[in-house]
């Protein structure tokens, strides 16, 4: 069958080709969200009316819920900033390398995707433990006298999530850095622009789409990560995802667990909304 026959009237593909995709989207995305909302807003014995926002508001009212919410947002922001500050120079260096070295370095960036988050978290548990390489190195350098706690706290979660999500930031930035025409920088330098001026006035504006995409990916994935915070944070530093797990599989309170899921969904929608607003303002500012 030729491409012309495959297309419907007006040069468009027939709607039947989109049916499997829409069906998969409905089954795996829409249906779970509906079930989450139904269960999380399920009425209690006191109210008896749907929707009941008691459990959702209870996440913000309880001390444990407030701490988990604040910790989730704080860790996600810290991880996003670290990935941005560390990932941008790496992506810039890879983009400026020759084809051979660029391919090798790109393979190094992609390689962690072949290892599960659980295995990487266990690896960091060994490295950051009291007898791990990190503490031994700090003691050998004379920076500390005794091992310090680097796991079962926020430090371990931040380190683990940064390692887990750094490739997303690097790949997002690298995709736009490789599309920058070198002649633009050469022209600016020939007109007397300094390297710093070229970077801030040409490179940064042109990489803004990749920068914003990377921050969206990293923040969203950091906020919803479970395996890494669970293994490196333990029960001492609960975040929303680990708190959801405890309510669902330890206390078997599915209504409250679904309410935490609704909170995560609301946070994700708010972040995407703010991200789109900042993106549109940034694009207009740089013209």
mmCIF file of C-alpha atoms in Angstrom:
data_model
loop_
_atom_site.group_PDB
_atom_site.id
_atom_site.type_symbol
_atom_site.label_atom_id
_atom_site.label_comp_id
_atom_site.label_asym_id
_atom_site.label_seq_id
_atom_site.Cartn_x
_atom_site.Cartn_y
_atom_site.Cartn_z
ATOM 1 C CA UNK A 1 0.000 0.000 0.000
ATOM 2 C CA UNK A 2 1.438 3.372 -0.946
ATOM 3 C CA UNK A 3 1.605 6.384 1.307
ATOM 4 C CA UNK A 4 -1.009 8.086 -0.831
ATOM 5 C CA UNK A 5 -3.495 5.257 -0.365
ATOM 6 C CA UNK A 6 -2.800 5.057 3.357
ATOM 7 C CA UNK A 7 -3.833 8.648 3.787
ATOM 8 C CA UNK A 8 -7.448 9.652 4.038
ATOM 9 C CA UNK A 9 -9.110 12.646 2.519
ATOM 10 C CA UNK A 10 -7.320 15.923 2.888
ATOM 11 C CA UNK A 11 -3.914 14.243 3.244
ATOM 12 C CA UNK A 12 -4.617 13.044 6.777
ATOM 13 C CA UNK A 13 -4.146 9.560 8.144
ATOM 14 C CA UNK A 14 -7.417 7.745 8.927
ATOM 15 C CA UNK A 15 -8.625 7.944 12.498
ATOM 16 C CA UNK A 16 -8.414 4.155 12.823
ATOM 17 C CA UNK A 17 -4.616 4.397 12.997
ATOM 18 C CA UNK A 18 -4.905 6.491 16.156
ATOM 19 C CA UNK A 19 -7.349 4.119 17.838
ATOM 20 C CA UNK A 20 -4.731 1.805 19.433
ATOM 21 C CA UNK A 21 -2.822 4.779 20.830
ATOM 22 C CA UNK A 22 -5.965 6.392 22.217
ATOM 23 C CA UNK A 23 -7.086 3.072 23.673
ATOM 24 C CA UNK A 24 -3.748 2.532 25.396
ATOM 25 C CA UNK A 25 -3.836 6.113 26.704
ATOM 26 C CA UNK A 26 -7.333 5.574 28.093
ATOM 27 C CA UNK A 27 -6.471 2.250 29.739
ATOM 28 C CA UNK A 28 -3.077 3.091 31.204
ATOM 29 C CA UNK A 29 -3.394 6.839 31.911
ATOM 30 C CA UNK A 30 -6.989 8.031 32.090
ATOM 31 C CA UNK A 31 -8.525 5.025 33.855
ATOM 32 C CA UNK A 32 -5.959 4.921 36.715
ATOM 33 C CA UNK A 33 -6.399 8.663 37.276
ATOM 34 C CA UNK A 34 -10.179 8.251 37.445
ATOM 35 C CA UNK A 35 -9.836 5.357 39.892
ATOM 36 C CA UNK A 36 -7.437 7.451 41.970
ATOM 37 C CA UNK A 37 -9.892 10.347 42.126
ATOM 38 C CA UNK A 38 -12.842 8.084 42.936
ATOM 39 C CA UNK A 39 -11.009 6.345 45.777
ATOM 40 C CA UNK A 40 -9.313 9.458 47.158
ATOM 41 C CA UNK A 41 -12.551 11.449 47.199
ATOM 42 C CA UNK A 42 -14.610 8.568 48.558
ATOM 43 C CA UNK A 43 -17.016 9.831 51.240
ATOM 44 C CA UNK A 44 -16.425 8.971 54.867
ATOM 45 C CA UNK A 45 -19.082 7.777 57.289
ATOM 46 C CA UNK A 46 -19.429 11.313 58.665
ATOM 47 C CA UNK A 47 -20.128 13.060 55.355
ATOM 48 C CA UNK A 48 -21.663 10.412 53.108
ATOM 49 C CA UNK A 49 -21.403 12.657 50.053
ATOM 50 C CA UNK A 50 -19.076 12.429 47.054
ATOM 51 C CA UNK A 51 -16.724 14.129 46.457
ATOM 52 C CA UNK A 52 -15.295 14.322 49.960
ATOM 53 C CA UNK A 53 -12.087 16.345 50.267
ATOM 54 C CA UNK A 54 -11.524 15.460 53.928
ATOM 55 C CA UNK A 55 -8.670 13.047 53.278
ATOM 56 C CA UNK A 56 -6.988 15.294 50.712
ATOM 57 C CA UNK A 57 -7.071 18.239 53.094
ATOM 58 C CA UNK A 58 -5.952 15.922 55.879
ATOM 59 C CA UNK A 59 -2.644 15.420 54.073
ATOM 60 C CA UNK A 60 -1.943 19.114 54.601
ATOM 61 C CA UNK A 61 -3.363 19.238 58.132
ATOM 62 C CA UNK A 62 -1.339 16.422 59.696
ATOM 63 C CA UNK A 63 2.223 17.088 60.833
ATOM 64 C CA UNK A 64 3.546 14.004 59.053
ATOM 65 C CA UNK A 65 1.815 15.022 55.821
ATOM 66 C CA UNK A 66 3.136 18.585 55.999
ATOM 67 C CA UNK A 67 6.692 17.384 56.622
ATOM 68 C CA UNK A 68 6.484 14.884 53.775
ATOM 69 C CA UNK A 69 5.048 17.516 51.425
ATOM 70 C CA UNK A 70 7.688 20.112 52.296
ATOM 71 C CA UNK A 71 10.472 17.543 52.064
ATOM 72 C CA UNK A 72 9.235 16.309 48.685
ATOM 73 C CA UNK A 73 9.186 19.800 47.173
ATOM 74 C CA UNK A 74 12.512 20.772 48.777
ATOM 75 C CA UNK A 75 14.364 17.666 47.597
ATOM 76 C CA UNK A 76 12.883 17.939 44.100
ATOM 77 C CA UNK A 77 13.993 21.566 43.787
ATOM 78 C CA UNK A 78 17.500 20.835 45.104
ATOM 79 C CA UNK A 79 17.938 17.884 42.741
ATOM 80 C CA UNK A 80 16.700 19.968 39.799
ATOM 81 C CA UNK A 81 19.118 22.819 40.549
ATOM 82 C CA UNK A 82 22.078 20.452 41.004
ATOM 83 C CA UNK A 83 21.275 18.617 37.774
ATOM 84 C CA UNK A 84 21.017 21.927 35.925
ATOM 85 C CA UNK A 85 24.243 23.421 37.302
ATOM 86 C CA UNK A 86 26.236 20.215 36.825
ATOM 87 C CA UNK A 87 24.545 18.970 33.671
ATOM 88 C CA UNK A 88 24.863 22.141 31.602
ATOM 89 C CA UNK A 89 28.699 22.190 31.529
ATOM 90 C CA UNK A 90 28.752 18.457 30.781
ATOM 91 C CA UNK A 91 26.290 18.835 27.901
ATOM 92 C CA UNK A 92 28.223 21.841 26.586
ATOM 93 C CA UNK A 93 31.499 19.889 26.708
ATOM 94 C CA UNK A 94 29.993 16.882 24.910
ATOM 95 C CA UNK A 95 28.477 19.117 22.225
ATOM 96 C CA UNK A 96 31.891 20.675 21.514
ATOM 97 C CA UNK A 97 33.707 17.330 21.253
ATOM 98 C CA UNK A 98 34.450 15.608 17.970
ATOM 99 C CA UNK A 99 32.167 12.861 16.664
ATOM 100 C CA UNK A 100 34.260 10.012 18.108
ATOM 101 C CA UNK A 101 34.547 11.416 21.635
ATOM 102 C CA UNK A 102 30.977 12.683 21.526
ATOM 103 C CA UNK A 103 29.677 9.190 20.823
ATOM 104 C CA UNK A 104 31.787 7.715 23.625
ATOM 105 C CA UNK A 105 30.706 10.326 26.175
ATOM 106 C CA UNK A 106 27.091 10.002 25.088
ATOM 107 C CA UNK A 107 27.320 6.259 25.715
ATOM 108 C CA UNK A 108 28.643 6.982 29.213
ATOM 109 C CA UNK A 109 25.647 9.257 29.867
ATOM 110 C CA UNK A 110 23.150 6.718 28.551
ATOM 111 C CA UNK A 111 24.739 3.685 30.249
ATOM 112 C CA UNK A 112 23.053 4.274 33.666
ATOM 113 C CA UNK A 113 19.678 3.715 31.983
ATOM 114 C CA UNK A 114 20.693 0.067 31.582
ATOM 115 C CA UNK A 115 20.881 -0.325 35.368
ATOM 116 C CA UNK A 116 17.711 -0.291 37.445
ATOM 117 C CA UNK A 117 17.091 2.400 40.029
ATOM 118 C CA UNK A 118 17.064 -0.249 42.770
ATOM 119 C CA UNK A 119 20.555 -1.496 41.888
ATOM 120 C CA UNK A 120 21.909 2.052 41.743
ATOM 121 C CA UNK A 121 20.328 2.883 45.092
ATOM 122 C CA UNK A 122 21.942 -0.176 46.673
ATOM 123 C CA UNK A 123 25.262 0.906 45.190
ATOM 124 C CA UNK A 124 24.962 4.325 46.795
ATOM 125 C CA UNK A 125 24.027 2.675 50.090
ATOM 126 C CA UNK A 126 27.381 0.899 50.044
ATOM 127 C CA UNK A 127 29.349 3.972 48.938
ATOM 128 C CA UNK A 128 27.726 6.352 51.437
ATOM 129 C CA UNK A 129 27.592 3.967 54.397
ATOM 130 C CA UNK A 130 29.626 4.435 57.568
ATOM 131 C CA UNK A 131 32.349 2.138 56.207
ATOM 132 C CA UNK A 132 31.824 3.205 52.605
ATOM 133 C CA UNK A 133 34.241 4.840 50.227
ATOM 134 C CA UNK A 134 32.838 8.342 50.792
ATOM 135 C CA UNK A 135 33.439 8.340 54.550
ATOM 136 C CA UNK A 136 36.839 6.680 54.178
ATOM 137 C CA UNK A 137 37.873 9.328 51.679
ATOM 138 C CA UNK A 138 36.741 12.191 53.920
ATOM 139 C CA UNK A 139 38.594 10.694 56.882
ATOM 140 C CA UNK A 140 41.750 10.182 54.788
ATOM 141 C CA UNK A 141 41.635 13.832 53.710
ATOM 142 C CA UNK A 142 41.306 14.918 57.331
ATOM 143 C CA UNK A 143 37.962 16.608 56.764
ATOM 144 C CA UNK A 144 36.192 14.502 59.405
ATOM 145 C CA UNK A 145 37.332 12.467 62.414
ATOM 146 C CA UNK A 146 34.591 9.857 62.401
ATOM 147 C CA UNK A 147 32.069 8.586 59.847
ATOM 148 C CA UNK A 148 29.102 10.851 59.240
ATOM 149 C CA UNK A 149 25.620 9.724 58.295
ATOM 150 C CA UNK A 150 25.128 10.047 54.546
ATOM 151 C CA UNK A 151 22.233 7.609 54.141
ATOM 152 C CA UNK A 152 18.843 7.302 55.795
ATOM 153 C CA UNK A 153 18.514 11.075 55.431
ATOM 154 C CA UNK A 154 17.945 13.776 52.832
ATOM 155 C CA UNK A 155 21.598 13.780 51.760
ATOM 156 C CA UNK A 156 21.369 10.201 50.564
ATOM 157 C CA UNK A 157 18.110 10.866 48.721
ATOM 158 C CA UNK A 158 19.531 13.950 46.981
ATOM 159 C CA UNK A 159 22.706 12.128 45.923
ATOM 160 C CA UNK A 160 20.790 9.115 44.654
ATOM 161 C CA UNK A 161 18.158 11.105 42.765
ATOM 162 C CA UNK A 162 20.776 13.413 41.242
ATOM 163 C CA UNK A 163 22.669 10.408 39.894
ATOM 164 C CA UNK A 164 19.404 8.887 38.687
ATOM 165 C CA UNK A 165 18.085 11.975 36.890
ATOM 166 C CA UNK A 166 21.239 13.717 35.646
ATOM 167 C CA UNK A 167 21.108 11.964 32.232
ATOM 168 C CA UNK A 168 17.660 13.442 31.561
ATOM 169 C CA UNK A 169 19.022 16.955 32.004
ATOM 170 C CA UNK A 170 22.164 16.311 29.954
ATOM 171 C CA UNK A 171 20.281 14.734 27.054
ATOM 172 C CA UNK A 172 17.655 17.519 27.034
ATOM 173 C CA UNK A 173 20.360 20.187 26.841
ATOM 174 C CA UNK A 174 22.528 18.264 24.393
ATOM 175 C CA UNK A 175 19.647 17.990 21.931
ATOM 176 C CA UNK A 176 19.451 21.791 21.567
ATOM 177 C CA UNK A 177 23.178 22.508 21.931
ATOM 178 C CA UNK A 178 23.973 20.367 18.901
ATOM 179 C CA UNK A 179 21.548 22.387 16.781
ATOM 180 C CA UNK A 180 23.257 25.726 17.450
ATOM 181 C CA UNK A 181 24.982 27.004 14.320
ATOM 182 C CA UNK A 182 28.683 27.638 15.159
ATOM 183 C CA UNK A 183 28.661 30.527 12.682
ATOM 184 C CA UNK A 184 26.476 32.511 15.091
ATOM 185 C CA UNK A 185 29.175 32.410 17.757
ATOM 186 C CA UNK A 186 31.934 33.111 15.251
ATOM 187 C CA UNK A 187 30.031 36.115 13.914
ATOM 188 C CA UNK A 188 29.490 37.515 17.410
ATOM 189 C CA UNK A 189 33.159 37.057 18.301
ATOM 190 C CA UNK A 190 34.248 38.725 15.063
ATOM 191 C CA UNK A 191 32.135 41.730 16.041
ATOM 192 C CA UNK A 192 33.972 42.029 19.357
ATOM 193 C CA UNK A 193 31.725 40.059 21.700
ATOM 194 C CA UNK A 194 33.499 38.383 24.599
ATOM 195 C CA UNK A 195 33.071 34.639 25.262
ATOM 196 C CA UNK A 196 30.952 35.451 28.311
ATOM 197 C CA UNK A 197 28.717 37.742 26.271
ATOM 198 C CA UNK A 198 28.369 35.093 23.559
ATOM 199 C CA UNK A 199 27.383 32.519 26.147
ATOM 200 C CA UNK A 200 24.743 34.668 27.866
ATOM 201 C CA UNK A 201 23.311 36.366 24.769
ATOM 202 C CA UNK A 202 23.455 33.548 22.219
ATOM 203 C CA UNK A 203 23.981 30.134 23.798
ATOM 204 C CA UNK A 204 21.628 30.499 26.770
ATOM 205 C CA UNK A 205 18.647 31.849 24.754
ATOM 206 C CA UNK A 206 19.049 29.150 22.106
ATOM 207 C CA UNK A 207 19.236 26.393 24.715
ATOM 208 C CA UNK A 208 16.280 27.684 26.716
ATOM 209 C CA UNK A 209 13.844 25.068 25.308
ATOM 210 C CA UNK A 210 16.142 22.219 26.343
ATOM 211 C CA UNK A 211 16.797 23.819 29.705
ATOM 212 C CA UNK A 212 13.094 24.117 30.440
ATOM 213 C CA UNK A 213 12.404 20.588 29.212
ATOM 214 C CA UNK A 214 15.182 19.224 31.419
ATOM 215 C CA UNK A 215 13.918 21.013 34.509
ATOM 216 C CA UNK A 216 10.388 19.751 33.869
ATOM 217 C CA UNK A 217 11.562 16.150 33.491
ATOM 218 C CA UNK A 218 13.914 16.189 36.463
ATOM 219 C CA UNK A 219 11.530 17.908 38.871
ATOM 220 C CA UNK A 220 8.574 15.718 37.904
ATOM 221 C CA UNK A 221 10.572 12.492 38.177
ATOM 222 C CA UNK A 222 12.208 13.581 41.445
ATOM 223 C CA UNK A 223 8.838 14.402 42.956
ATOM 224 C CA UNK A 224 7.362 11.006 42.048
ATOM 225 C CA UNK A 225 10.461 8.843 42.644
ATOM 226 C CA UNK A 226 9.955 5.950 45.032
ATOM 227 C CA UNK A 227 12.715 3.312 44.946
ATOM 228 C CA UNK A 228 15.616 5.706 45.532
ATOM 229 C CA UNK A 229 14.015 7.648 48.437
ATOM 230 C CA UNK A 230 12.747 4.400 49.943
ATOM 231 C CA UNK A 231 16.165 2.725 49.955
ATOM 232 C CA UNK A 232 18.376 5.749 50.683
ATOM 233 C CA UNK A 233 16.004 7.639 52.950
ATOM 234 C CA UNK A 234 14.392 4.777 54.807
ATOM 235 C CA UNK A 235 11.618 5.455 57.252
ATOM 236 C CA UNK A 236 13.426 8.381 58.860
ATOM 237 C CA UNK A 237 12.862 10.801 55.994
ATOM 238 C CA UNK A 238 9.421 10.094 54.528
ATOM 239 C CA UNK A 239 8.339 11.886 51.379
ATOM 240 C CA UNK A 240 4.933 11.732 49.712
ATOM 241 C CA UNK A 241 5.654 8.607 47.658
ATOM 242 C CA UNK A 242 7.025 6.590 50.578
ATOM 243 C CA UNK A 243 4.204 7.865 52.793
ATOM 244 C CA UNK A 244 1.722 6.691 50.157
ATOM 245 C CA UNK A 245 3.373 3.254 50.205
ATOM 246 C CA UNK A 246 3.122 3.045 53.996
ATOM 247 C CA UNK A 247 -0.564 3.933 54.005
ATOM 248 C CA UNK A 248 -1.348 1.499 51.165
ATOM 249 C CA UNK A 249 0.709 -1.572 52.092
ATOM 250 C CA UNK A 250 1.373 -1.189 55.832
ATOM 251 C CA UNK A 251 -1.796 0.424 57.171
ATOM 252 C CA UNK A 252 -3.983 -0.705 54.223
ATOM 253 C CA UNK A 253 -5.682 2.694 54.211
ATOM 254 C CA UNK A 254 -6.322 2.890 50.488
ATOM 255 C CA UNK A 255 -8.472 6.006 50.764
ATOM 256 C CA UNK A 256 -5.720 8.045 52.397
ATOM 257 C CA UNK A 257 -3.105 6.574 50.057
ATOM 258 C CA UNK A 258 -5.214 7.661 47.083
ATOM 259 C CA UNK A 259 -5.533 11.119 48.646
ATOM 260 C CA UNK A 260 -1.741 11.431 48.699
ATOM 261 C CA UNK A 261 -1.752 10.386 45.048
ATOM 262 C CA UNK A 262 -4.209 13.188 44.319
ATOM 263 C CA UNK A 263 -1.883 15.652 46.058
ATOM 264 C CA UNK A 264 1.000 14.459 43.864
ATOM 265 C CA UNK A 265 -1.218 14.835 40.804
ATOM 266 C CA UNK A 266 -2.162 18.383 41.818
ATOM 267 C CA UNK A 267 1.493 19.286 42.405
ATOM 268 C CA UNK A 268 2.409 17.930 38.986
ATOM 269 C CA UNK A 269 -0.340 19.911 37.272
ATOM 270 C CA UNK A 270 0.667 23.090 39.113
ATOM 271 C CA UNK A 271 4.322 22.662 38.166
ATOM 272 C CA UNK A 272 3.476 22.035 34.505
ATOM 273 C CA UNK A 273 1.237 25.128 34.497
ATOM 274 C CA UNK A 274 3.958 27.309 36.015
ATOM 275 C CA UNK A 275 6.494 25.760 33.657
ATOM 276 C CA UNK A 276 4.393 26.598 30.596
ATOM 277 C CA UNK A 277 3.899 30.171 31.841
ATOM 278 C CA UNK A 278 7.631 30.648 32.439
ATOM 279 C CA UNK A 279 8.418 29.035 29.080
ATOM 280 C CA UNK A 280 6.115 31.374 27.173
ATOM 281 C CA UNK A 281 7.454 34.429 29.008
ATOM 282 C CA UNK A 282 11.029 33.323 28.435
ATOM 283 C CA UNK A 283 10.487 32.721 24.722
ATOM 284 C CA UNK A 284 8.901 36.153 24.310
ATOM 285 C CA UNK A 285 11.728 37.809 26.262
ATOM 286 C CA UNK A 286 14.380 36.325 23.988
ATOM 287 C CA UNK A 287 12.314 37.038 20.982
#
